[in-house]
Amino acid sequence: PGPSSGREPVVAAPGRDPEDRLRRIEAVTDVALSKLDLADMLDELLDRIRVPVRGCRRIVVLSRKGGAGKTTTALMLGHTFATYRGDRVVALDANPDAGSLAYRVRRESAATATTLLSDDSMTARYCDIRAYTSQSMESRLEVLASDDDPRISRALGEEAYRRILGLLDRHY
């Protein structure tokens, strides 16, 4: 193998035929693609994902409708950024109806956003905050869970979420 270009190779998921992927994309988009086109497109997307940014950035996934894919979208965005960037990435489950984001990664901590708020004076360092999150082993995405009891989550107001975001902003 020659010198690395610094890019990760484009590899098909196990059990998936790259030709099948191309046929699916062509069918949906009505655009003819070659393997080379797809590899170039993925490389360009990875370059865009890896653009350095300063400071903390927030992405909000929001909808009034249940079952619209908010949790899945937030999870996949988080996994994507955590996998392809060197930054720490955390997803805060702020669903007022007992969100399920924390159950989509291996649960390492029983702590929730409410627990973090009650202990906020003991969270000066990243390792202090890390005790409140669960982390995906595959992507390094960290998740801060919402409470399982919707009455607790609904009771958190704007000021409480501002405090939580302030704590997270210092380390992510």
Short mmCIF file of N, CA and C in Angstrom, two decimals:
data_model
loop_
_atom_site.label_atom_id
_atom_site.label_comp_id
_atom_site.label_asym_id
_atom_site.label_seq_id
_atom_site.Cartn_x
_atom_site.Cartn_y
_atom_site.Cartn_z
N PRO A 1 0.82 -1.20 0.00
CA PRO A 1 0.00 0.00 0.00
C PRO A 1 0.85 1.26 0.00
N GLY A 2 0.40 2.25 -0.70
CA GLY A 2 1.12 3.51 -0.78
C GLY A 2 0.85 4.37 0.43
N PRO A 3 1.39 5.58 0.45
CA PRO A 3 1.17 6.48 1.59
C PRO A 3 -0.30 6.82 1.74
N SER A 4 -0.69 7.00 2.97
CA SER A 4 -2.08 7.31 3.27
C SER A 4 -2.39 8.74 2.89
N SER A 5 -3.58 8.96 2.35
CA SER A 5 -4.00 10.32 1.99
C SER A 5 -4.63 11.02 3.18
N GLY A 6 -4.73 10.30 4.34
CA GLY A 6 -5.38 10.89 5.50
C GLY A 6 -6.88 10.68 5.49
N ARG A 7 -7.39 10.09 4.43
CA ARG A 7 -8.82 9.81 4.33
C ARG A 7 -9.07 8.35 4.66
N GLU A 8 -10.19 8.10 5.25
CA GLU A 8 -10.55 6.72 5.55
C GLU A 8 -11.12 6.09 4.29
N PRO A 9 -10.80 4.82 4.04
CA PRO A 9 -11.32 4.18 2.82
C PRO A 9 -12.83 4.06 2.87
N VAL A 10 -13.43 4.11 1.72
CA VAL A 10 -14.87 3.92 1.63
C VAL A 10 -15.10 2.42 1.57
N VAL A 11 -15.70 1.88 2.60
CA VAL A 11 -15.90 0.44 2.71
C VAL A 11 -17.39 0.17 2.86
N ALA A 12 -17.86 -0.83 2.16
CA ALA A 12 -19.28 -1.20 2.27
C ALA A 12 -19.52 -1.87 3.61
N ALA A 13 -20.72 -1.68 4.14
CA ALA A 13 -21.09 -2.36 5.38
C ALA A 13 -21.07 -3.86 5.15
N PRO A 14 -20.74 -4.65 6.16
CA PRO A 14 -20.70 -6.10 6.00
C PRO A 14 -22.02 -6.62 5.46
N GLY A 15 -21.92 -7.50 4.46
CA GLY A 15 -23.13 -8.10 3.90
C GLY A 15 -23.84 -7.22 2.89
N ARG A 16 -23.30 -6.06 2.58
CA ARG A 16 -23.93 -5.16 1.59
C ARG A 16 -23.04 -5.07 0.36
N ASP A 17 -23.62 -5.25 -0.77
CA ASP A 17 -22.92 -5.19 -2.04
C ASP A 17 -22.85 -3.73 -2.49
N PRO A 18 -21.64 -3.19 -2.77
CA PRO A 18 -21.53 -1.80 -3.21
C PRO A 18 -22.34 -1.53 -4.49
N GLU A 19 -22.43 -2.54 -5.38
CA GLU A 19 -23.23 -2.37 -6.60
C GLU A 19 -24.70 -2.15 -6.26
N ASP A 20 -25.18 -2.86 -5.22
CA ASP A 20 -26.56 -2.71 -4.78
C ASP A 20 -26.80 -1.29 -4.28
N ARG A 21 -25.83 -0.75 -3.55
CA ARG A 21 -25.95 0.64 -3.07
C ARG A 21 -26.10 1.60 -4.24
N LEU A 22 -25.24 1.42 -5.25
CA LEU A 22 -25.32 2.31 -6.41
C LEU A 22 -26.67 2.20 -7.10
N ARG A 23 -27.17 0.98 -7.28
CA ARG A 23 -28.47 0.81 -7.92
C ARG A 23 -29.57 1.49 -7.12
N ARG A 24 -29.52 1.41 -5.80
CA ARG A 24 -30.54 2.05 -4.96
C ARG A 24 -30.49 3.56 -5.10
N ILE A 25 -29.29 4.11 -5.05
CA ILE A 25 -29.14 5.58 -5.18
C ILE A 25 -29.62 6.02 -6.55
N GLU A 26 -29.25 5.28 -7.59
CA GLU A 26 -29.68 5.63 -8.93
C GLU A 26 -31.20 5.57 -9.06
N ALA A 27 -31.82 4.58 -8.44
CA ALA A 27 -33.27 4.44 -8.52
C ALA A 27 -33.98 5.59 -7.82
N VAL A 28 -33.46 6.01 -6.68
CA VAL A 28 -34.09 7.08 -5.90
C VAL A 28 -33.85 8.45 -6.52
N THR A 29 -32.63 8.67 -7.01
CA THR A 29 -32.26 10.00 -7.49
C THR A 29 -32.40 10.17 -8.99
N ASP A 30 -32.55 9.04 -9.70
CA ASP A 30 -32.64 9.08 -11.16
C ASP A 30 -31.34 9.62 -11.76
N VAL A 31 -30.21 9.38 -11.08
CA VAL A 31 -28.90 9.82 -11.54
C VAL A 31 -28.01 8.60 -11.67
N ALA A 32 -27.34 8.47 -12.80
CA ALA A 32 -26.43 7.35 -13.01
C ALA A 32 -25.11 7.65 -12.32
N LEU A 33 -24.64 6.71 -11.50
CA LEU A 33 -23.40 6.88 -10.75
C LEU A 33 -22.46 5.71 -11.02
N SER A 34 -21.19 5.96 -10.85
CA SER A 34 -20.22 4.88 -10.90
C SER A 34 -19.65 4.73 -9.50
N LYS A 35 -18.89 3.66 -9.29
CA LYS A 35 -18.25 3.48 -7.98
C LYS A 35 -17.35 4.67 -7.67
N LEU A 36 -16.67 5.16 -8.69
CA LEU A 36 -15.77 6.29 -8.50
C LEU A 36 -16.54 7.54 -8.08
N ASP A 37 -17.68 7.80 -8.71
CA ASP A 37 -18.51 8.96 -8.33
C ASP A 37 -18.93 8.87 -6.87
N LEU A 38 -19.38 7.69 -6.46
CA LEU A 38 -19.84 7.50 -5.09
C LEU A 38 -18.69 7.69 -4.10
N ALA A 39 -17.52 7.15 -4.42
CA ALA A 39 -16.35 7.31 -3.55
C ALA A 39 -15.97 8.79 -3.44
N ASP A 40 -16.01 9.50 -4.56
CA ASP A 40 -15.69 10.94 -4.54
C ASP A 40 -16.71 11.72 -3.72
N MET A 41 -17.99 11.37 -3.85
CA MET A 41 -19.04 12.04 -3.08
C MET A 41 -18.84 11.81 -1.58
N LEU A 42 -18.55 10.58 -1.20
CA LEU A 42 -18.34 10.27 0.21
C LEU A 42 -17.09 10.96 0.75
N ASP A 43 -16.03 10.99 -0.05
CA ASP A 43 -14.81 11.70 0.38
C ASP A 43 -15.09 13.19 0.59
N GLU A 44 -15.88 13.78 -0.31
CA GLU A 44 -16.22 15.20 -0.18
C GLU A 44 -17.06 15.44 1.08
N LEU A 45 -18.01 14.56 1.35
CA LEU A 45 -18.82 14.70 2.56
C LEU A 45 -17.97 14.58 3.81
N LEU A 46 -17.04 13.62 3.82
CA LEU A 46 -16.15 13.47 4.98
C LEU A 46 -15.28 14.70 5.17
N ASP A 47 -14.79 15.28 4.08
CA ASP A 47 -14.01 16.52 4.18
C ASP A 47 -14.84 17.63 4.81
N ARG A 48 -16.11 17.73 4.42
CA ARG A 48 -16.99 18.77 4.96
C ARG A 48 -17.27 18.53 6.45
N ILE A 49 -17.45 17.27 6.82
CA ILE A 49 -17.71 16.93 8.22
C ILE A 49 -16.51 17.28 9.08
N ARG A 50 -15.31 17.12 8.53
CA ARG A 50 -14.07 17.30 9.30
C ARG A 50 -13.55 18.74 9.33
N VAL A 51 -14.25 19.69 8.72
CA VAL A 51 -13.80 21.08 8.73
C VAL A 51 -13.68 21.54 10.18
N PRO A 52 -12.52 22.09 10.55
CA PRO A 52 -12.34 22.55 11.94
C PRO A 52 -13.30 23.67 12.30
N VAL A 53 -13.83 23.60 13.49
CA VAL A 53 -14.68 24.67 14.02
C VAL A 53 -14.17 25.03 15.40
N ARG A 54 -14.35 26.28 15.76
CA ARG A 54 -13.92 26.74 17.08
C ARG A 54 -15.11 26.78 18.01
N GLY A 55 -14.87 26.35 19.22
CA GLY A 55 -15.93 26.43 20.23
C GLY A 55 -16.98 25.35 20.08
N CYS A 56 -17.99 25.49 20.88
CA CYS A 56 -19.09 24.51 20.93
C CYS A 56 -20.12 24.84 19.87
N ARG A 57 -20.66 23.83 19.23
CA ARG A 57 -21.75 24.00 18.27
C ARG A 57 -22.91 23.13 18.71
N ARG A 58 -24.12 23.61 18.50
CA ARG A 58 -25.32 22.86 18.88
C ARG A 58 -26.16 22.60 17.64
N ILE A 59 -26.69 21.39 17.59
CA ILE A 59 -27.64 21.02 16.54
C ILE A 59 -28.88 20.54 17.27
N VAL A 60 -30.01 21.13 16.95
CA VAL A 60 -31.26 20.77 17.60
C VAL A 60 -32.10 19.96 16.62
N VAL A 61 -32.60 18.82 17.08
CA VAL A 61 -33.51 18.01 16.28
C VAL A 61 -34.87 18.13 16.97
N LEU A 62 -35.83 18.72 16.27
CA LEU A 62 -37.07 19.13 16.90
C LEU A 62 -38.27 18.86 16.00
N SER A 63 -39.34 18.38 16.59
CA SER A 63 -40.61 18.23 15.90
C SER A 63 -41.70 18.08 16.95
N ARG A 64 -42.86 18.58 16.65
CA ARG A 64 -43.98 18.43 17.58
C ARG A 64 -44.60 17.05 17.48
N LYS A 65 -44.39 16.38 16.36
CA LYS A 65 -45.03 15.09 16.12
C LYS A 65 -44.19 13.95 16.69
N GLY A 66 -44.84 13.04 17.38
CA GLY A 66 -44.17 11.84 17.85
C GLY A 66 -43.98 10.87 16.70
N GLY A 67 -42.92 10.09 16.76
CA GLY A 67 -42.68 9.08 15.73
C GLY A 67 -42.14 9.64 14.43
N ALA A 68 -41.66 10.88 14.44
CA ALA A 68 -41.16 11.51 13.22
C ALA A 68 -39.69 11.20 12.96
N GLY A 69 -39.03 10.49 13.88
CA GLY A 69 -37.63 10.13 13.67
C GLY A 69 -36.63 11.04 14.36
N LYS A 70 -37.08 11.81 15.33
CA LYS A 70 -36.18 12.74 16.02
C LYS A 70 -35.03 12.01 16.71
N THR A 71 -35.35 10.96 17.45
CA THR A 71 -34.32 10.23 18.20
C THR A 71 -33.33 9.60 17.25
N THR A 72 -33.81 8.95 16.21
CA THR A 72 -32.93 8.30 15.24
C THR A 72 -32.06 9.34 14.53
N THR A 73 -32.63 10.46 14.14
CA THR A 73 -31.87 11.51 13.46
C THR A 73 -30.79 12.07 14.39
N ALA A 74 -31.14 12.36 15.63
CA ALA A 74 -30.15 12.88 16.58
C ALA A 74 -29.04 11.87 16.82
N LEU A 75 -29.42 10.61 16.96
CA LEU A 75 -28.44 9.55 17.19
C LEU A 75 -27.48 9.43 16.01
N MET A 76 -28.00 9.41 14.80
CA MET A 76 -27.14 9.24 13.63
C MET A 76 -26.26 10.47 13.37
N LEU A 77 -26.80 11.66 13.61
CA LEU A 77 -25.96 12.86 13.51
C LEU A 77 -24.82 12.79 14.52
N GLY A 78 -25.16 12.42 15.75
CA GLY A 78 -24.15 12.31 16.80
C GLY A 78 -23.10 11.27 16.47
N HIS A 79 -23.53 10.09 16.02
CA HIS A 79 -22.58 9.04 15.64
C HIS A 79 -21.68 9.52 14.50
N THR A 80 -22.25 10.20 13.52
CA THR A 80 -21.46 10.67 12.38
C THR A 80 -20.38 11.64 12.82
N PHE A 81 -20.77 12.66 13.59
CA PHE A 81 -19.77 13.64 14.03
C PHE A 81 -18.75 13.01 14.98
N ALA A 82 -19.19 12.17 15.87
CA ALA A 82 -18.25 11.54 16.81
C ALA A 82 -17.28 10.60 16.10
N THR A 83 -17.74 9.93 15.06
CA THR A 83 -16.89 9.00 14.32
C THR A 83 -15.85 9.72 13.49
N TYR A 84 -16.24 10.77 12.79
CA TYR A 84 -15.36 11.37 11.79
C TYR A 84 -14.67 12.66 12.22
N ARG A 85 -14.96 13.13 13.42
CA ARG A 85 -14.27 14.32 13.93
C ARG A 85 -13.46 13.92 15.16
N GLY A 86 -12.47 14.68 15.49
CA GLY A 86 -11.69 14.41 16.69
C GLY A 86 -12.28 15.04 17.94
N ASP A 87 -13.36 15.79 17.77
CA ASP A 87 -13.97 16.50 18.90
C ASP A 87 -14.76 15.55 19.79
N ARG A 88 -15.00 15.99 21.01
CA ARG A 88 -15.95 15.30 21.87
C ARG A 88 -17.35 15.67 21.39
N VAL A 89 -18.24 14.69 21.35
CA VAL A 89 -19.61 14.94 20.91
C VAL A 89 -20.55 14.37 21.95
N VAL A 90 -21.51 15.19 22.38
CA VAL A 90 -22.51 14.74 23.35
C VAL A 90 -23.90 15.04 22.80
N ALA A 91 -24.81 14.12 23.04
CA ALA A 91 -26.21 14.32 22.69
C ALA A 91 -27.01 14.41 23.98
N LEU A 92 -27.74 15.48 24.13
CA LEU A 92 -28.60 15.69 25.30
C LEU A 92 -30.02 15.30 24.93
N ASP A 93 -30.56 14.34 25.64
CA ASP A 93 -31.95 13.95 25.40
C ASP A 93 -32.83 14.89 26.22
N ALA A 94 -33.44 15.84 25.54
CA ALA A 94 -34.28 16.83 26.21
C ALA A 94 -35.76 16.57 25.93
N ASN A 95 -36.09 15.34 25.62
CA ASN A 95 -37.48 14.98 25.35
C ASN A 95 -38.27 15.06 26.65
N PRO A 96 -39.31 15.88 26.70
CA PRO A 96 -40.07 16.01 27.94
C PRO A 96 -40.96 14.80 28.26
N ASP A 97 -41.07 13.88 27.32
CA ASP A 97 -41.90 12.69 27.53
C ASP A 97 -41.06 11.44 27.75
N ALA A 98 -40.04 11.54 28.58
CA ALA A 98 -39.16 10.40 28.88
C ALA A 98 -38.54 9.87 27.61
N GLY A 99 -37.53 10.56 27.11
CA GLY A 99 -36.86 10.18 25.87
C GLY A 99 -36.16 8.84 25.94
N SER A 100 -35.86 8.31 24.76
CA SER A 100 -35.23 6.99 24.68
C SER A 100 -33.83 7.03 24.10
N LEU A 101 -33.27 8.21 23.90
CA LEU A 101 -31.95 8.31 23.29
C LEU A 101 -30.89 7.54 24.07
N ALA A 102 -30.94 7.61 25.38
CA ALA A 102 -29.92 6.94 26.19
C ALA A 102 -29.98 5.43 26.08
N TYR A 103 -31.10 4.89 25.64
CA TYR A 103 -31.22 3.44 25.48
C TYR A 103 -30.71 2.97 24.13
N ARG A 104 -30.27 3.89 23.30
CA ARG A 104 -29.75 3.54 21.98
C ARG A 104 -28.24 3.32 22.00
N VAL A 105 -27.61 3.61 23.13
CA VAL A 105 -26.19 3.29 23.33
C VAL A 105 -26.10 2.45 24.61
N ARG A 106 -25.00 1.76 24.75
CA ARG A 106 -24.82 0.94 25.96
C ARG A 106 -24.86 1.86 27.17
N ARG A 107 -25.75 1.59 28.09
CA ARG A 107 -25.95 2.47 29.25
C ARG A 107 -24.84 2.24 30.27
N GLU A 108 -24.01 3.25 30.49
CA GLU A 108 -22.91 3.18 31.45
C GLU A 108 -23.24 3.90 32.74
N SER A 109 -24.19 4.80 32.67
CA SER A 109 -24.50 5.64 33.83
C SER A 109 -26.02 5.72 33.99
N ALA A 110 -26.46 5.65 35.22
CA ALA A 110 -27.88 5.82 35.51
C ALA A 110 -28.23 7.30 35.67
N ALA A 111 -27.22 8.15 35.60
CA ALA A 111 -27.42 9.59 35.79
C ALA A 111 -28.26 10.16 34.65
N THR A 112 -28.92 11.27 34.94
CA THR A 112 -29.75 11.97 33.97
C THR A 112 -29.41 13.45 33.99
N ALA A 113 -30.04 14.20 33.12
CA ALA A 113 -29.84 15.65 33.09
C ALA A 113 -30.19 16.27 34.45
N THR A 114 -31.22 15.75 35.09
CA THR A 114 -31.62 16.25 36.40
C THR A 114 -30.55 15.97 37.44
N THR A 115 -29.95 14.80 37.39
CA THR A 115 -28.86 14.46 38.31
C THR A 115 -27.69 15.41 38.11
N LEU A 116 -27.35 15.66 36.85
CA LEU A 116 -26.26 16.58 36.55
C LEU A 116 -26.54 17.96 37.13
N LEU A 117 -27.76 18.43 36.99
CA LEU A 117 -28.12 19.74 37.55
C LEU A 117 -27.95 19.78 39.06
N SER A 118 -28.35 18.72 39.72
CA SER A 118 -28.27 18.72 41.18
C SER A 118 -26.83 18.64 41.68
N ASP A 119 -25.92 18.14 40.83
CA ASP A 119 -24.51 18.01 41.21
C ASP A 119 -23.62 19.00 40.48
N ASP A 120 -24.17 20.07 39.91
CA ASP A 120 -23.39 20.93 39.03
C ASP A 120 -22.17 21.57 39.67
N SER A 121 -22.12 21.67 40.98
CA SER A 121 -20.95 22.26 41.63
C SER A 121 -19.76 21.29 41.62
N MET A 122 -20.01 20.02 41.29
CA MET A 122 -18.94 19.02 41.28
C MET A 122 -18.54 18.61 39.87
N THR A 123 -18.74 19.50 38.90
CA THR A 123 -18.48 19.15 37.51
C THR A 123 -17.52 20.12 36.84
N ALA A 124 -16.41 20.38 37.46
CA ALA A 124 -15.46 21.34 36.92
C ALA A 124 -14.64 20.76 35.77
N ARG A 125 -14.38 19.46 35.78
CA ARG A 125 -13.53 18.84 34.78
C ARG A 125 -14.34 17.93 33.85
N TYR A 126 -13.77 17.65 32.69
CA TYR A 126 -14.44 16.76 31.75
C TYR A 126 -14.72 15.40 32.38
N CYS A 127 -13.78 14.85 33.11
CA CYS A 127 -14.00 13.52 33.71
C CYS A 127 -15.15 13.56 34.72
N ASP A 128 -15.42 14.71 35.32
CA ASP A 128 -16.58 14.84 36.21
C ASP A 128 -17.88 14.72 35.41
N ILE A 129 -17.96 15.41 34.29
CA ILE A 129 -19.15 15.36 33.44
C ILE A 129 -19.31 13.96 32.84
N ARG A 130 -18.19 13.36 32.47
CA ARG A 130 -18.22 12.04 31.82
C ARG A 130 -18.92 11.00 32.70
N ALA A 131 -18.89 11.16 34.00
CA ALA A 131 -19.56 10.22 34.91
C ALA A 131 -21.08 10.25 34.75
N TYR A 132 -21.62 11.27 34.08
CA TYR A 132 -23.06 11.41 33.90
C TYR A 132 -23.53 10.94 32.52
N THR A 133 -22.60 10.59 31.66
CA THR A 133 -22.97 10.22 30.30
C THR A 133 -22.69 8.74 30.04
N SER A 134 -23.31 8.24 28.99
CA SER A 134 -23.02 6.90 28.47
C SER A 134 -22.40 7.10 27.10
N GLN A 135 -21.44 6.25 26.75
CA GLN A 135 -20.70 6.45 25.50
C GLN A 135 -20.80 5.23 24.60
N SER A 136 -21.04 5.48 23.33
CA SER A 136 -21.03 4.42 22.33
C SER A 136 -19.59 3.97 22.13
N MET A 137 -19.36 2.69 22.20
CA MET A 137 -18.01 2.17 22.00
C MET A 137 -17.58 2.32 20.55
N GLU A 138 -18.53 2.24 19.62
CA GLU A 138 -18.19 2.29 18.20
C GLU A 138 -17.83 3.69 17.72
N SER A 139 -18.57 4.70 18.18
CA SER A 139 -18.37 6.04 17.62
C SER A 139 -17.80 7.05 18.62
N ARG A 140 -17.82 6.75 19.90
CA ARG A 140 -17.42 7.67 20.97
C ARG A 140 -18.50 8.73 21.28
N LEU A 141 -19.67 8.65 20.66
CA LEU A 141 -20.77 9.57 20.99
C LEU A 141 -21.16 9.37 22.44
N GLU A 142 -21.27 10.48 23.16
CA GLU A 142 -21.75 10.42 24.54
C GLU A 142 -23.20 10.91 24.57
N VAL A 143 -23.98 10.31 25.47
CA VAL A 143 -25.39 10.68 25.61
C VAL A 143 -25.68 11.01 27.06
N LEU A 144 -26.31 12.16 27.27
CA LEU A 144 -26.81 12.53 28.59
C LEU A 144 -28.31 12.27 28.57
N ALA A 145 -28.75 11.33 29.40
CA ALA A 145 -30.14 10.86 29.38
C ALA A 145 -31.11 11.86 29.97
N SER A 146 -32.34 11.77 29.50
CA SER A 146 -33.43 12.48 30.17
C SER A 146 -33.98 11.54 31.24
N ASP A 147 -34.84 12.06 32.07
CA ASP A 147 -35.43 11.23 33.12
C ASP A 147 -36.46 10.29 32.53
N ASP A 148 -36.59 9.10 33.14
CA ASP A 148 -37.59 8.14 32.70
C ASP A 148 -39.00 8.58 33.08
N ASP A 149 -39.10 9.43 34.07
CA ASP A 149 -40.41 9.91 34.52
C ASP A 149 -40.71 11.23 33.81
N PRO A 150 -41.71 11.23 32.91
CA PRO A 150 -42.01 12.46 32.16
C PRO A 150 -42.38 13.64 33.04
N ARG A 151 -42.90 13.39 34.25
CA ARG A 151 -43.25 14.52 35.13
C ARG A 151 -42.01 15.29 35.53
N ILE A 152 -40.88 14.59 35.71
CA ILE A 152 -39.63 15.27 36.07
C ILE A 152 -39.11 16.06 34.87
N SER A 153 -39.08 15.41 33.70
CA SER A 153 -38.57 16.08 32.49
C SER A 153 -39.39 17.30 32.14
N ARG A 154 -40.70 17.21 32.26
CA ARG A 154 -41.57 18.34 31.93
C ARG A 154 -41.38 19.49 32.91
N ALA A 155 -40.95 19.17 34.13
CA ALA A 155 -40.76 20.21 35.15
C ALA A 155 -39.51 21.04 34.89
N LEU A 156 -38.58 20.52 34.09
CA LEU A 156 -37.38 21.28 33.77
C LEU A 156 -37.76 22.42 32.83
N GLY A 157 -37.41 23.62 33.22
CA GLY A 157 -37.76 24.77 32.41
C GLY A 157 -36.57 25.29 31.62
N GLU A 158 -36.77 26.43 31.00
CA GLU A 158 -35.74 27.04 30.16
C GLU A 158 -34.45 27.28 30.94
N GLU A 159 -34.56 27.80 32.15
CA GLU A 159 -33.36 28.09 32.94
C GLU A 159 -32.58 26.82 33.26
N ALA A 160 -33.28 25.73 33.57
CA ALA A 160 -32.60 24.46 33.86
C ALA A 160 -31.83 23.98 32.64
N TYR A 161 -32.45 24.05 31.46
CA TYR A 161 -31.75 23.61 30.25
C TYR A 161 -30.59 24.54 29.91
N ARG A 162 -30.72 25.82 30.19
CA ARG A 162 -29.59 26.74 29.98
C ARG A 162 -28.41 26.35 30.88
N ARG A 163 -28.70 25.98 32.12
CA ARG A 163 -27.64 25.55 33.03
C ARG A 163 -26.97 24.26 32.54
N ILE A 164 -27.78 23.31 32.08
CA ILE A 164 -27.23 22.05 31.55
C ILE A 164 -26.33 22.34 30.36
N LEU A 165 -26.84 23.15 29.42
CA LEU A 165 -26.04 23.48 28.23
C LEU A 165 -24.77 24.22 28.61
N GLY A 166 -24.83 25.07 29.61
CA GLY A 166 -23.63 25.78 30.08
C GLY A 166 -22.58 24.81 30.60
N LEU A 167 -23.02 23.80 31.35
CA LEU A 167 -22.08 22.78 31.84
C LEU A 167 -21.47 22.00 30.69
N LEU A 168 -22.29 21.61 29.74
CA LEU A 168 -21.80 20.82 28.60
C LEU A 168 -20.88 21.66 27.69
N ASP A 169 -21.22 22.94 27.50
CA ASP A 169 -20.43 23.82 26.63
C ASP A 169 -18.96 23.90 27.06
N ARG A 170 -18.70 23.76 28.33
CA ARG A 170 -17.32 23.88 28.82
C ARG A 170 -16.44 22.71 28.37
N HIS A 171 -17.05 21.58 28.04
CA HIS A 171 -16.26 20.36 27.80
C HIS A 171 -16.47 19.73 26.44
N TYR A 172 -17.46 20.21 25.69
CA TYR A 172 -17.75 19.61 24.39
C TYR A 172 -17.74 20.66 23.30
#
